[in-house]
Short mmCIF file of C-alpha atoms (C1' of nucleotides) in Angstrom, two decimals:
data_model
loop_
_atom_site.label_atom_id
_atom_site.label_comp_id
_atom_site.label_asym_id
_atom_site.label_seq_id
_atom_site.Cartn_x
_atom_site.Cartn_y
_atom_site.Cartn_z
CA MET A 199 83.73 120.11 90.53
CA GLU A 200 84.63 123.16 88.11
CA LYS A 201 86.56 122.13 85.29
CA ILE A 202 89.75 124.25 85.01
CA GLN A 203 89.88 126.01 81.71
CA PRO A 204 93.50 126.78 80.37
CA ARG A 205 93.33 129.97 78.85
CA SER A 206 95.84 131.42 76.39
CA LEU A 207 97.92 134.29 77.67
CA TYR A 208 97.10 136.33 74.36
CA LEU A 209 93.48 136.05 75.08
CA GLU A 210 94.10 137.35 78.75
CA VAL A 211 96.13 140.13 77.53
CA ALA A 212 93.57 141.08 74.75
CA ASP A 213 90.88 141.36 77.52
CA ARG A 214 93.11 143.60 79.53
CA ILE A 215 93.86 146.00 76.61
CA ARG A 216 90.16 145.91 75.74
CA ASP A 217 89.49 147.20 79.22
CA LEU A 218 92.17 149.74 78.99
CA ILE A 219 90.54 150.97 75.77
CA GLU A 220 86.97 150.86 77.23
CA GLN A 221 87.74 152.81 80.27
CA GLY A 222 89.71 155.31 78.52
CA SER A 223 93.34 154.67 79.72
CA LEU A 224 94.28 154.24 76.03
CA LEU A 225 92.63 156.98 74.15
CA PRO A 226 91.60 156.77 70.52
CA GLY A 227 94.38 157.81 68.19
CA GLU A 228 97.03 156.92 70.89
CA LYS A 229 99.93 154.88 69.87
CA ILE A 230 100.38 151.55 71.70
CA ALA A 231 104.01 151.28 72.81
CA GLU A 232 104.64 147.49 72.94
CA LYS A 233 107.47 147.47 75.56
CA ALA A 234 105.45 149.68 78.08
CA LEU A 235 102.49 147.44 77.94
CA CYS A 236 104.65 144.37 78.11
CA GLU A 237 106.15 145.67 81.36
CA THR A 238 102.77 146.55 82.85
CA PHE A 239 101.41 143.21 82.17
CA GLY A 240 104.47 141.26 82.85
CA VAL A 241 104.62 139.33 79.60
CA SER A 242 106.83 139.12 76.73
CA ARG A 243 106.20 140.90 73.45
CA THR A 244 104.97 137.69 71.71
CA PRO A 245 101.51 137.18 73.38
CA LEU A 246 101.01 141.06 73.45
CA ARG A 247 101.49 141.27 69.69
CA GLU A 248 99.33 138.36 69.09
CA ALA A 249 96.64 140.12 71.35
CA LEU A 250 96.94 143.32 69.33
CA LYS A 251 96.45 141.42 66.12
CA VAL A 252 93.15 140.03 67.58
CA LEU A 253 91.93 143.54 68.54
CA THR A 254 92.95 144.76 65.12
CA SER A 255 90.63 142.34 63.56
CA GLU A 256 88.12 143.24 66.06
CA GLY A 257 88.15 146.82 64.89
CA LEU A 258 89.53 148.38 67.94
CA VAL A 259 93.05 148.80 67.09
CA GLU A 260 94.65 149.51 63.88
CA ASN A 261 98.05 148.37 62.43
CA LEU A 262 100.41 150.48 60.56
CA PRO A 263 103.15 148.32 59.17
CA ASN A 264 106.55 149.04 60.65
CA ARG A 265 105.01 151.81 62.71
CA GLY A 266 103.26 149.91 65.21
CA SER A 267 99.60 149.86 66.57
CA ARG A 268 97.18 152.57 67.64
CA VAL A 269 93.67 152.87 68.96
CA VAL A 270 91.23 153.38 66.37
CA ARG A 271 89.75 156.83 66.16
CA LEU A 272 86.04 157.06 66.38
CA THR A 273 84.49 159.36 63.71
CA ARG A 274 80.85 160.73 63.74
CA ARG A 275 80.44 158.70 60.38
CA GLY A 276 81.86 155.43 61.83
CA VAL A 277 79.86 155.62 64.91
CA LYS A 278 76.80 156.21 62.71
CA ASN A 279 77.64 153.29 60.58
CA THR A 280 78.17 151.06 63.67
CA TYR A 281 74.81 152.14 65.20
CA ASP A 282 72.91 151.35 62.03
CA VAL A 283 74.49 147.86 61.69
CA MET A 284 73.67 147.38 65.48
CA GLY A 285 70.00 148.42 64.85
CA ALA A 286 69.69 145.91 62.23
CA LEU A 287 71.02 143.24 64.38
CA GLU A 288 68.83 144.22 67.32
CA GLY A 289 65.80 144.17 65.00
CA LEU A 290 66.75 140.54 63.98
CA SER A 291 67.05 139.61 67.72
CA GLY A 292 63.70 140.84 68.34
CA GLU A 293 62.31 138.81 65.59
CA LEU A 294 64.00 135.65 66.72
CA ALA A 295 63.57 136.40 70.37
CA CYS A 296 59.69 136.18 70.13
CA GLN A 297 60.17 132.73 68.68
CA HIS A 298 61.89 131.59 71.84
CA LEU A 299 60.84 133.57 74.75
CA THR A 300 59.17 131.88 77.61
CA ASP A 301 56.67 133.10 79.80
CA ALA A 302 59.18 133.37 82.49
CA ASP A 303 61.52 135.51 80.29
CA ILE A 304 58.72 137.83 79.45
CA GLU A 305 57.85 138.19 83.14
CA GLU A 306 61.62 139.15 83.91
CA ILE A 307 61.57 141.73 81.06
CA ARG A 308 58.47 143.11 82.42
CA ARG A 309 60.28 143.46 85.83
CA LEU A 310 63.18 145.19 84.36
CA HIS A 311 61.06 147.45 82.35
CA GLN A 312 59.25 148.62 85.52
CA LEU A 313 62.59 149.07 87.11
CA MET A 314 63.80 151.22 84.16
CA LEU A 315 60.80 153.34 84.35
CA GLY A 316 61.41 154.08 87.90
CA HIS A 317 64.92 155.09 87.22
CA TYR A 318 63.54 157.44 84.36
CA GLN A 319 60.92 159.09 86.59
CA ARG A 320 63.77 159.84 89.24
CA GLN A 321 65.93 160.93 86.31
CA GLU A 322 68.63 158.54 87.43
CA LEU A 323 70.75 158.30 84.29
CA ALA A 324 73.49 155.88 84.95
CA PRO A 325 71.01 153.25 86.54
CA TYR A 326 68.70 153.83 83.84
CA PHE A 327 71.26 152.86 81.25
CA GLU A 328 72.25 149.98 83.26
CA VAL A 329 68.75 148.33 83.29
CA ASN A 330 68.24 149.55 79.79
CA GLN A 331 71.14 147.58 78.67
CA GLN A 332 69.99 144.60 80.56
CA ILE A 333 66.73 144.34 78.70
CA HIS A 334 68.40 144.53 75.59
CA GLU A 335 70.78 141.87 76.51
CA ARG A 336 67.85 139.57 77.46
CA ILE A 337 66.31 139.95 74.13
CA LEU A 338 69.69 139.28 72.24
CA ALA A 339 70.27 136.11 74.42
CA ALA A 340 66.77 134.92 73.69
CA SER A 341 67.39 135.20 69.96
CA ASN A 342 69.33 131.84 70.37
CA ASN A 343 71.58 132.79 67.54
CA ASP A 344 75.24 132.80 68.85
CA VAL A 345 76.59 134.39 65.53
CA LEU A 346 74.23 137.16 66.10
CA ILE A 347 75.32 137.66 69.51
CA GLU A 348 78.99 137.65 68.71
CA MET A 349 78.57 140.39 66.01
CA TYR A 350 76.44 142.48 68.20
CA ASN A 351 79.10 142.27 71.08
CA ASN A 352 81.89 143.10 68.81
CA LEU A 353 80.00 146.20 67.61
CA SER A 354 78.99 147.04 70.86
CA GLN A 355 82.60 146.84 72.27
CA ARG A 356 83.60 149.39 69.63
CA VAL A 357 81.27 152.24 70.97
CA LYS A 358 81.44 151.23 74.36
CA ARG A 359 84.23 153.94 74.98
CA ILE A 360 81.72 156.59 74.21
CA ARG A 361 80.56 158.09 77.57
CA TYR A 362 77.17 159.23 77.21
CA SER A 363 76.75 162.72 78.32
CA VAL A 364 74.76 163.39 81.48
CA GLU A 365 72.80 165.95 79.57
CA MET A 366 70.81 163.44 77.53
CA GLY A 367 68.09 165.54 75.96
CA SER A 368 64.87 165.15 77.83
CA ALA A 369 63.06 164.74 74.51
CA ASN A 370 65.38 161.99 73.36
CA TRP A 371 64.96 160.41 76.76
CA ALA A 372 61.32 160.36 76.64
CA LYS A 373 61.28 159.01 73.07
CA ALA A 374 63.51 156.18 74.21
CA VAL A 375 61.32 155.40 77.03
CA ALA A 376 58.01 155.39 74.63
CA ASP A 377 59.98 152.95 72.38
CA HIS A 378 60.47 150.70 75.31
CA GLU A 379 56.70 150.80 76.14
CA ALA A 380 55.98 149.69 72.57
CA MET A 381 58.73 146.99 72.83
CA LEU A 382 57.06 145.55 75.88
CA GLU A 383 53.73 145.51 74.10
CA ALA A 384 55.21 143.73 71.15
CA ILE A 385 57.13 141.21 73.27
CA GLU A 386 53.87 140.33 75.31
CA ALA A 387 52.09 139.96 71.83
CA ARG A 388 55.13 138.04 70.60
CA ASP A 389 54.81 139.86 67.59
CA GLY A 390 58.44 139.43 66.19
CA LYS A 391 58.05 141.50 63.12
CA ARG A 392 56.79 144.61 65.12
CA LEU A 393 59.47 144.23 67.76
CA GLY A 394 61.98 143.88 64.95
CA ASP A 395 60.91 147.11 63.56
CA ILE A 396 60.93 149.09 66.81
CA LEU A 397 64.29 147.86 67.57
CA ARG A 398 65.75 148.71 64.35
CA ALA A 399 64.22 152.15 64.67
CA HIS A 400 65.20 152.45 68.38
CA LEU A 401 68.89 152.81 68.06
CA GLY A 402 68.70 156.00 66.21
CA HIS A 403 68.21 158.24 68.92
CA LYS A 404 71.60 157.47 70.67
CA LEU A 405 73.69 159.01 67.95
CA GLU A 406 73.03 162.57 68.72
CA VAL A 407 73.81 162.00 72.40
CA ALA A 408 77.04 160.38 71.34
CA ALA A 409 78.17 163.15 69.34
CA VAL A 410 78.23 165.27 72.21
CA SER A 411 80.88 163.54 73.97
CA GLY A 412 84.47 164.51 73.33
CA ILE A 413 86.01 161.38 72.03
CA ILE A 414 84.48 161.49 68.55
CA ASP A 415 86.73 163.21 65.85
CA GLU A 416 85.51 164.83 63.10
CA GLU A 417 87.31 163.64 59.93
CA MET B 863 102.99 157.18 40.54
CA GLU B 864 101.83 154.04 42.60
CA LYS B 865 102.68 154.09 46.36
CA ILE B 866 104.27 150.92 47.54
CA GLN B 867 102.30 149.51 50.27
CA PRO B 868 104.28 147.64 52.93
CA ARG B 869 102.03 144.65 53.97
CA SER B 870 102.83 142.58 57.01
CA LEU B 871 103.52 139.03 56.63
CA TYR B 872 101.02 137.76 58.86
CA LEU B 873 98.35 139.34 56.87
CA GLU B 874 99.62 137.60 53.59
CA VAL B 875 99.54 134.42 55.46
CA ALA B 876 96.03 134.91 56.69
CA ASP B 877 94.92 135.33 53.27
CA ARG B 878 96.56 132.24 52.07
CA ILE B 879 95.11 130.11 54.83
CA ARG B 880 91.72 131.83 54.13
CA ASP B 881 92.13 130.43 50.51
CA LEU B 882 92.98 127.02 51.58
CA ILE B 883 89.93 126.70 53.71
CA GLU B 884 87.75 128.22 51.04
CA GLN B 885 88.93 126.07 48.27
CA GLY B 886 88.63 123.02 50.57
CA SER B 887 92.50 122.07 50.95
CA LEU B 888 91.73 122.43 54.67
CA LEU B 889 88.61 120.79 55.67
CA PRO B 890 86.30 121.66 58.50
CA GLY B 891 87.56 119.98 61.63
CA GLU B 892 90.90 119.16 60.26
CA LYS B 893 93.93 120.04 62.67
CA ILE B 894 96.09 122.56 61.44
CA ALA B 895 99.78 121.47 61.77
CA GLU B 896 101.87 124.76 62.16
CA LYS B 897 105.19 123.20 61.14
CA ALA B 898 103.74 121.94 57.85
CA LEU B 899 102.06 125.32 56.84
CA CYS B 900 105.29 127.11 57.77
CA GLU B 901 107.15 124.83 55.19
CA THR B 902 104.70 125.45 52.47
CA PHE B 903 104.58 129.10 52.97
CA GLY B 904 108.29 129.50 53.73
CA VAL B 905 107.83 131.48 56.95
CA SER B 906 108.46 130.99 60.51
CA ARG B 907 106.07 130.06 63.15
CA THR B 908 105.64 133.50 64.50
CA PRO B 909 103.81 135.16 61.73
CA LEU B 910 101.72 131.94 60.94
CA ARG B 911 100.69 131.92 64.53
CA GLU B 912 99.63 135.41 64.39
CA ALA B 913 97.68 134.63 61.31
CA LEU B 914 95.78 131.95 62.93
CA LYS B 915 94.91 133.99 65.84
CA VAL B 916 93.32 136.56 63.40
CA LEU B 917 91.44 133.58 61.67
CA THR B 918 90.28 132.57 65.02
CA SER B 919 88.75 135.77 65.79
CA GLU B 920 87.12 135.83 62.50
CA GLY B 921 85.38 132.67 63.26
CA LEU B 922 87.03 130.38 60.56
CA VAL B 923 89.41 128.78 63.05
CA GLU B 924 89.33 127.54 66.61
CA ASN B 925 92.13 127.45 69.03
CA LEU B 926 92.30 124.50 71.65
CA PRO B 927 94.92 125.69 74.23
CA ASN B 928 97.90 123.58 74.01
CA ARG B 929 96.34 121.49 71.40
CA GLY B 930 96.60 123.64 68.41
CA SER B 931 94.18 125.11 65.81
CA ARG B 932 91.46 123.37 63.73
CA VAL B 933 89.35 124.59 61.00
CA VAL B 934 85.73 125.21 62.56
CA ARG B 935 83.14 122.69 61.70
CA LEU B 936 79.84 123.88 59.87
CA THR B 937 76.88 122.80 61.70
CA ARG B 938 73.35 123.25 60.24
CA ARG B 939 72.50 125.28 62.99
CA GLY B 940 75.57 127.45 62.67
CA VAL B 941 75.11 128.03 59.03
CA LYS B 942 71.39 128.79 59.67
CA ASN B 943 72.53 131.39 62.19
CA THR B 944 75.07 132.95 59.94
CA TYR B 945 72.51 133.12 57.26
CA ASP B 946 69.91 134.88 59.31
CA VAL B 947 72.51 137.41 60.43
CA MET B 948 73.50 137.86 56.78
CA GLY B 949 69.84 138.50 55.88
CA ALA B 950 69.52 141.07 58.48
CA LEU B 951 72.59 142.80 57.10
CA GLU B 952 71.60 142.44 53.52
CA GLY B 953 68.39 144.20 54.45
CA LEU B 954 69.94 147.23 55.96
CA SER B 955 72.23 147.30 52.86
CA GLY B 956 69.12 147.51 50.60
CA GLU B 957 67.69 150.30 52.82
CA LEU B 958 70.84 152.33 52.80
CA ALA B 959 71.54 151.54 49.10
CA CYS B 960 68.44 153.16 48.02
CA GLN B 961 69.65 156.44 49.63
CA HIS B 962 72.83 156.41 47.58
CA LEU B 963 72.28 154.51 44.44
CA THR B 964 72.95 156.63 41.26
CA ASP B 965 71.05 156.28 38.04
CA ALA B 966 74.15 154.87 36.60
CA ASP B 967 74.42 152.27 39.50
CA ILE B 968 70.74 151.26 38.94
CA GLU B 969 71.26 150.86 35.21
CA GLU B 970 74.31 148.40 35.90
CA ILE B 971 72.28 146.58 38.16
CA ARG B 972 69.55 146.27 35.49
CA ARG B 973 72.20 145.07 33.03
CA LEU B 974 73.41 142.29 35.56
CA HIS B 975 69.95 141.37 36.36
CA GLN B 976 69.16 140.80 32.60
CA LEU B 977 72.52 138.85 32.45
CA MET B 978 71.47 136.70 35.44
CA LEU B 979 68.14 135.95 33.81
CA GLY B 980 69.89 134.58 30.78
CA HIS B 981 71.86 132.09 32.98
CA TYR B 982 68.77 131.13 34.68
CA GLN B 983 66.83 130.38 31.34
CA ARG B 984 69.82 128.37 30.04
CA GLN B 985 70.19 126.71 33.55
CA GLU B 986 73.77 127.69 34.12
CA LEU B 987 74.14 127.32 37.47
CA ALA B 988 77.71 128.66 38.07
CA PRO B 989 77.48 131.65 36.02
CA TYR B 990 74.17 132.41 37.49
CA PHE B 991 75.81 132.28 41.06
CA GLU B 992 78.55 134.58 39.74
CA VAL B 993 76.30 137.34 38.39
CA ASN B 994 73.93 136.97 41.42
CA GLN B 995 76.52 137.51 43.80
CA GLN B 996 77.85 140.57 41.79
CA ILE B 997 74.34 142.22 42.13
CA HIS B 998 74.26 141.70 45.89
CA GLU B 999 77.72 143.07 46.13
CA ARG B 1000 76.57 146.15 44.08
CA ILE B 1001 73.83 146.79 46.76
CA LEU B 1002 76.06 146.08 49.68
CA ALA B 1003 78.76 148.60 48.29
CA ALA B 1004 76.05 151.21 47.52
CA SER B 1005 75.18 151.15 51.32
CA ASN B 1006 78.20 153.36 51.83
CA ASN B 1007 78.64 151.78 55.38
CA ASP B 1008 82.07 150.25 55.74
CA VAL B 1009 81.11 148.67 59.04
CA LEU B 1010 78.27 146.68 57.37
CA ILE B 1011 80.43 145.73 54.53
CA GLU B 1012 83.23 144.47 56.77
CA MET B 1013 80.52 142.51 58.89
CA TYR B 1014 78.92 141.05 55.74
CA ASN B 1015 82.29 140.00 54.16
CA ASN B 1016 83.29 138.22 57.40
CA LEU B 1017 80.14 136.06 57.55
CA SER B 1018 80.16 135.55 53.85
CA GLN B 1019 83.65 134.17 54.08
CA ARG B 1020 82.62 131.66 56.72
CA VAL B 1021 80.16 130.03 54.45
CA LYS B 1022 81.97 130.39 51.33
CA ARG B 1023 83.45 126.79 51.77
CA ILE B 1024 79.93 125.32 51.05
CA ARG B 1025 79.80 124.20 47.62
CA TYR B 1026 76.25 124.60 46.39
CA SER B 1027 75.00 121.31 44.96
CA VAL B 1028 74.23 121.34 41.29
CA GLU B 1029 70.82 120.06 42.01
CA MET B 1030 69.54 123.42 43.30
CA GLY B 1031 65.82 122.48 43.35
CA SER B 1032 63.92 124.21 40.44
CA ALA B 1033 61.44 125.57 42.63
CA ASN B 1034 63.99 127.24 44.97
CA TRP B 1035 65.72 128.65 41.92
CA ALA B 1036 62.54 130.01 40.45
CA LYS B 1037 61.63 131.57 43.81
CA ALA B 1038 65.22 133.17 43.98
CA VAL B 1039 64.77 134.64 40.57
CA ALA B 1040 61.29 135.90 41.36
CA ASP B 1041 62.81 137.70 44.43
CA HIS B 1042 65.29 139.25 42.37
CA GLU B 1043 62.53 140.57 40.00
CA ALA B 1044 60.84 142.16 43.08
CA MET B 1045 64.41 143.55 44.25
CA LEU B 1046 64.88 145.37 40.87
CA GLU B 1047 61.47 146.87 41.03
CA ALA B 1048 62.07 148.04 44.40
CA ILE B 1049 65.41 149.49 43.48
CA GLU B 1050 63.88 151.29 40.46
CA ALA B 1051 61.35 152.73 42.80
CA ARG B 1052 64.12 153.49 45.36
CA ASP B 1053 61.90 151.97 47.87
CA GLY B 1054 64.50 151.22 50.53
CA LYS B 1055 62.19 149.71 53.08
CA ARG B 1056 60.60 147.47 50.52
CA LEU B 1057 64.14 146.38 49.20
CA GLY B 1058 65.20 145.79 52.76
CA ASP B 1059 62.29 143.51 53.48
CA ILE B 1060 62.79 141.48 50.21
CA LEU B 1061 66.52 140.93 50.88
CA ARG B 1062 65.84 139.93 54.53
CA ALA B 1063 63.59 137.19 53.29
CA HIS B 1064 65.68 136.32 50.26
CA LEU B 1065 68.44 134.46 52.00
CA GLY B 1066 66.03 131.87 53.48
CA HIS B 1067 66.16 129.83 50.21
CA LYS B 1068 69.72 129.09 50.23
CA LEU B 1069 69.75 127.14 53.46
CA GLU B 1070 68.10 123.95 52.27
CA VAL B 1071 70.41 123.92 49.30
CA ALA B 1072 73.45 124.17 51.74
CA ALA B 1073 72.35 121.41 53.86
CA VAL B 1074 72.61 119.06 50.90
CA SER B 1075 76.40 119.53 50.70
CA GLY B 1076 78.45 117.17 52.48
CA ILE B 1077 80.65 119.72 54.54
CA ILE B 1078 77.94 120.33 57.03
CA ASP B 1079 78.24 118.39 60.25
CA GLU B 1080 75.03 117.33 62.36
CA GLU B 1081 75.85 118.12 65.96
"C1'" DT C 847 94.40 89.90 74.55
"C1'" DT C 848 93.44 94.17 76.92
"C1'" DT C 849 94.41 97.74 80.06
"C1'" DC C 850 97.49 100.48 82.48
"C1'" DC C 851 101.62 102.87 83.11
"C1'" DG C 852 105.81 105.20 81.92
"C1'" DT C 853 109.14 107.00 78.80
"C1'" DA C 854 110.09 109.04 74.28
"C1'" DT C 855 108.63 112.01 70.78
"C1'" DT C 856 106.29 115.68 69.01
"C1'" DA C 857 103.74 119.98 69.11
"C1'" DT C 858 102.54 124.05 70.96
"C1'" DG C 859 103.22 128.38 74.15
"C1'" DA C 860 106.09 131.99 75.12
"C1'" DA C 861 110.57 134.32 75.69
"C1'" DT C 862 114.45 135.61 73.41
"C1'" DT C 863 117.44 137.14 69.67
"C1'" DC C 864 118.46 139.24 65.43
"C1'" DA C 865 117.38 141.97 61.47
"C1'" DT C 866 115.13 145.78 59.53
"C1'" DT C 867 112.54 150.04 59.52
"C1'" DA C 868 111.32 154.25 61.60
"C1'" DT C 869 112.49 158.20 64.36
"C1'" DT C 870 115.31 161.61 66.46
"C1'" DC C 871 118.59 164.97 66.51
"C1'" DA C 872 122.84 167.22 65.53
"C1'" DA C 873 125.32 169.12 61.75
"C1'" DA C 874 125.92 170.86 57.28
"C1'" DT C 875 124.48 173.45 53.19
"C1'" DT C 876 121.72 176.75 50.91
"C1'" DA D 1245 116.91 180.87 59.41
"C1'" DA D 1246 115.20 177.11 57.06
"C1'" DT D 1247 116.02 172.87 55.01
"C1'" DT D 1248 118.39 168.94 54.13
"C1'" DT D 1249 121.75 165.15 55.19
"C1'" DG D 1250 123.18 161.40 57.83
"C1'" DA D 1251 124.44 159.02 61.98
"C1'" DA D 1252 122.74 157.27 66.48
"C1'" DT D 1253 118.83 155.57 68.66
"C1'" DA D 1254 114.54 153.21 69.33
"C1'" DA D 1255 110.87 150.37 67.75
"C1'" DT D 1256 108.93 146.99 65.07
"C1'" DG D 1257 108.86 142.47 62.39
"C1'" DA D 1258 110.21 138.03 62.10
"C1'" DA D 1259 113.21 133.88 63.30
"C1'" DT D 1260 114.96 131.20 66.72
"C1'" DT D 1261 115.32 129.03 71.10
"C1'" DC D 1262 113.46 127.36 75.44
"C1'" DA D 1263 109.69 125.34 78.32
"C1'" DT D 1264 105.99 122.80 78.81
"C1'" DA D 1265 102.01 120.26 77.81
"C1'" DA D 1266 99.98 116.59 74.69
"C1'" DT D 1267 100.53 112.61 72.17
"C1'" DA D 1268 102.59 108.17 70.57
"C1'" DC D 1269 104.48 104.26 71.53
"C1'" DG D 1270 106.24 99.94 74.10
"C1'" DG D 1271 106.34 97.17 77.82
"C1'" DA D 1272 104.50 95.29 81.98
"C1'" DA D 1273 100.48 93.42 84.45
"C1'" DA D 1274 95.96 91.54 85.01
#
DNA sequence: TTTCCGTATTATGAATTCATTATTCAAATT
DNA sequence: AATTTGAATAATGAATTCATAATACGGAAA
């Protein structure tokens, strides 16, 4: 029997606004009109404002006193900072994961890796990213550290709105794939230190790609 | 001329509650009675509840639907997880700091280091911790990465309520001081990689100490 | 006595109301 | 014409009110 989970309205609303930001319905820098959102969601201002406060402390929204809320702008520098931290967290996830990964986990990662290689060879960008992310999620989950997972997901959410350009440089792409080859080797050897180092370095490549997208403001 | 900064009430309240948790007036697991807090702060429930939601997404408070809020309990495992992540973040801060530290910064850190050594030799625990923390803060600030600083401060806040036992094992203490010696060397050599590694390893020692304190629950 | 049930009380969740601060826009002054 | 002033409007901030769910309590039944 499934337990019914009473969920607060403000959490529901926060999820919905997160979606709107992620999919680009609410653009960076855009002012968030409370009244309008209340009507679209069919709730009063109280839970909506509570949700906005949560999103503010998550770094997705900013609150200007007496002047309402707006979606935070992504700056090149801010995105770089975010990726740097995500890299450090991924590095830790790799080190920890090697302590917990079961043989079945590794087999599953190997499978995903091969799948990803196929997408790379056929130059299928979207499916490639999809599987790529699944691999990183597996490693993250295997870290067995919920604080780490929480932090990473928060940062990840902040940069999710960046739509990676289809024109990912082929050199970058090749480098990323090579990183993944090395990762798999480290995982199979359960060499946490090495996996950590690879992962810490791995995220660097994404940045230049991101900068191409139009969402990022120069400061 | 100083600009006057209008600050939202809910932020003020959140600060105050954070203080209460940090100083132990609100204990882990304790239920937070909204009405009572409203009276002590002299505000209505609206800003107080908004503050509680912020603290919830900061990981200091948990929200049970229809049953109010409580201060999150610290488990041994949770504290370990938090320290692991803080270690990773400190490691990054070290790497980045070496790219930005000025000669004056390093001179200042050297000064603090000597100060700290003095407290160690005289076995003055509280002042030692004080200066110790200042050193880490200097490095963190020099990272020039505000996302990193924000994340670190959040995690730091979560474990601040742990009062370190006066009986810090002398072996641990000696090890910590030795780490700091190595840190200073790496800083003077501006060897980011090395400093990062030292910092990543450094935080491990605090855990056993923390476990002694009575605030931590076994799960 | 212990357990169960139902009512009374209290606390929380959410909507509404009120107060205050920005914003808009037209008129007046330079 | 450009800038400034001030009233009208709209939006936000916070208190209050209302609805609903949880808790506490007291009596009845086993």
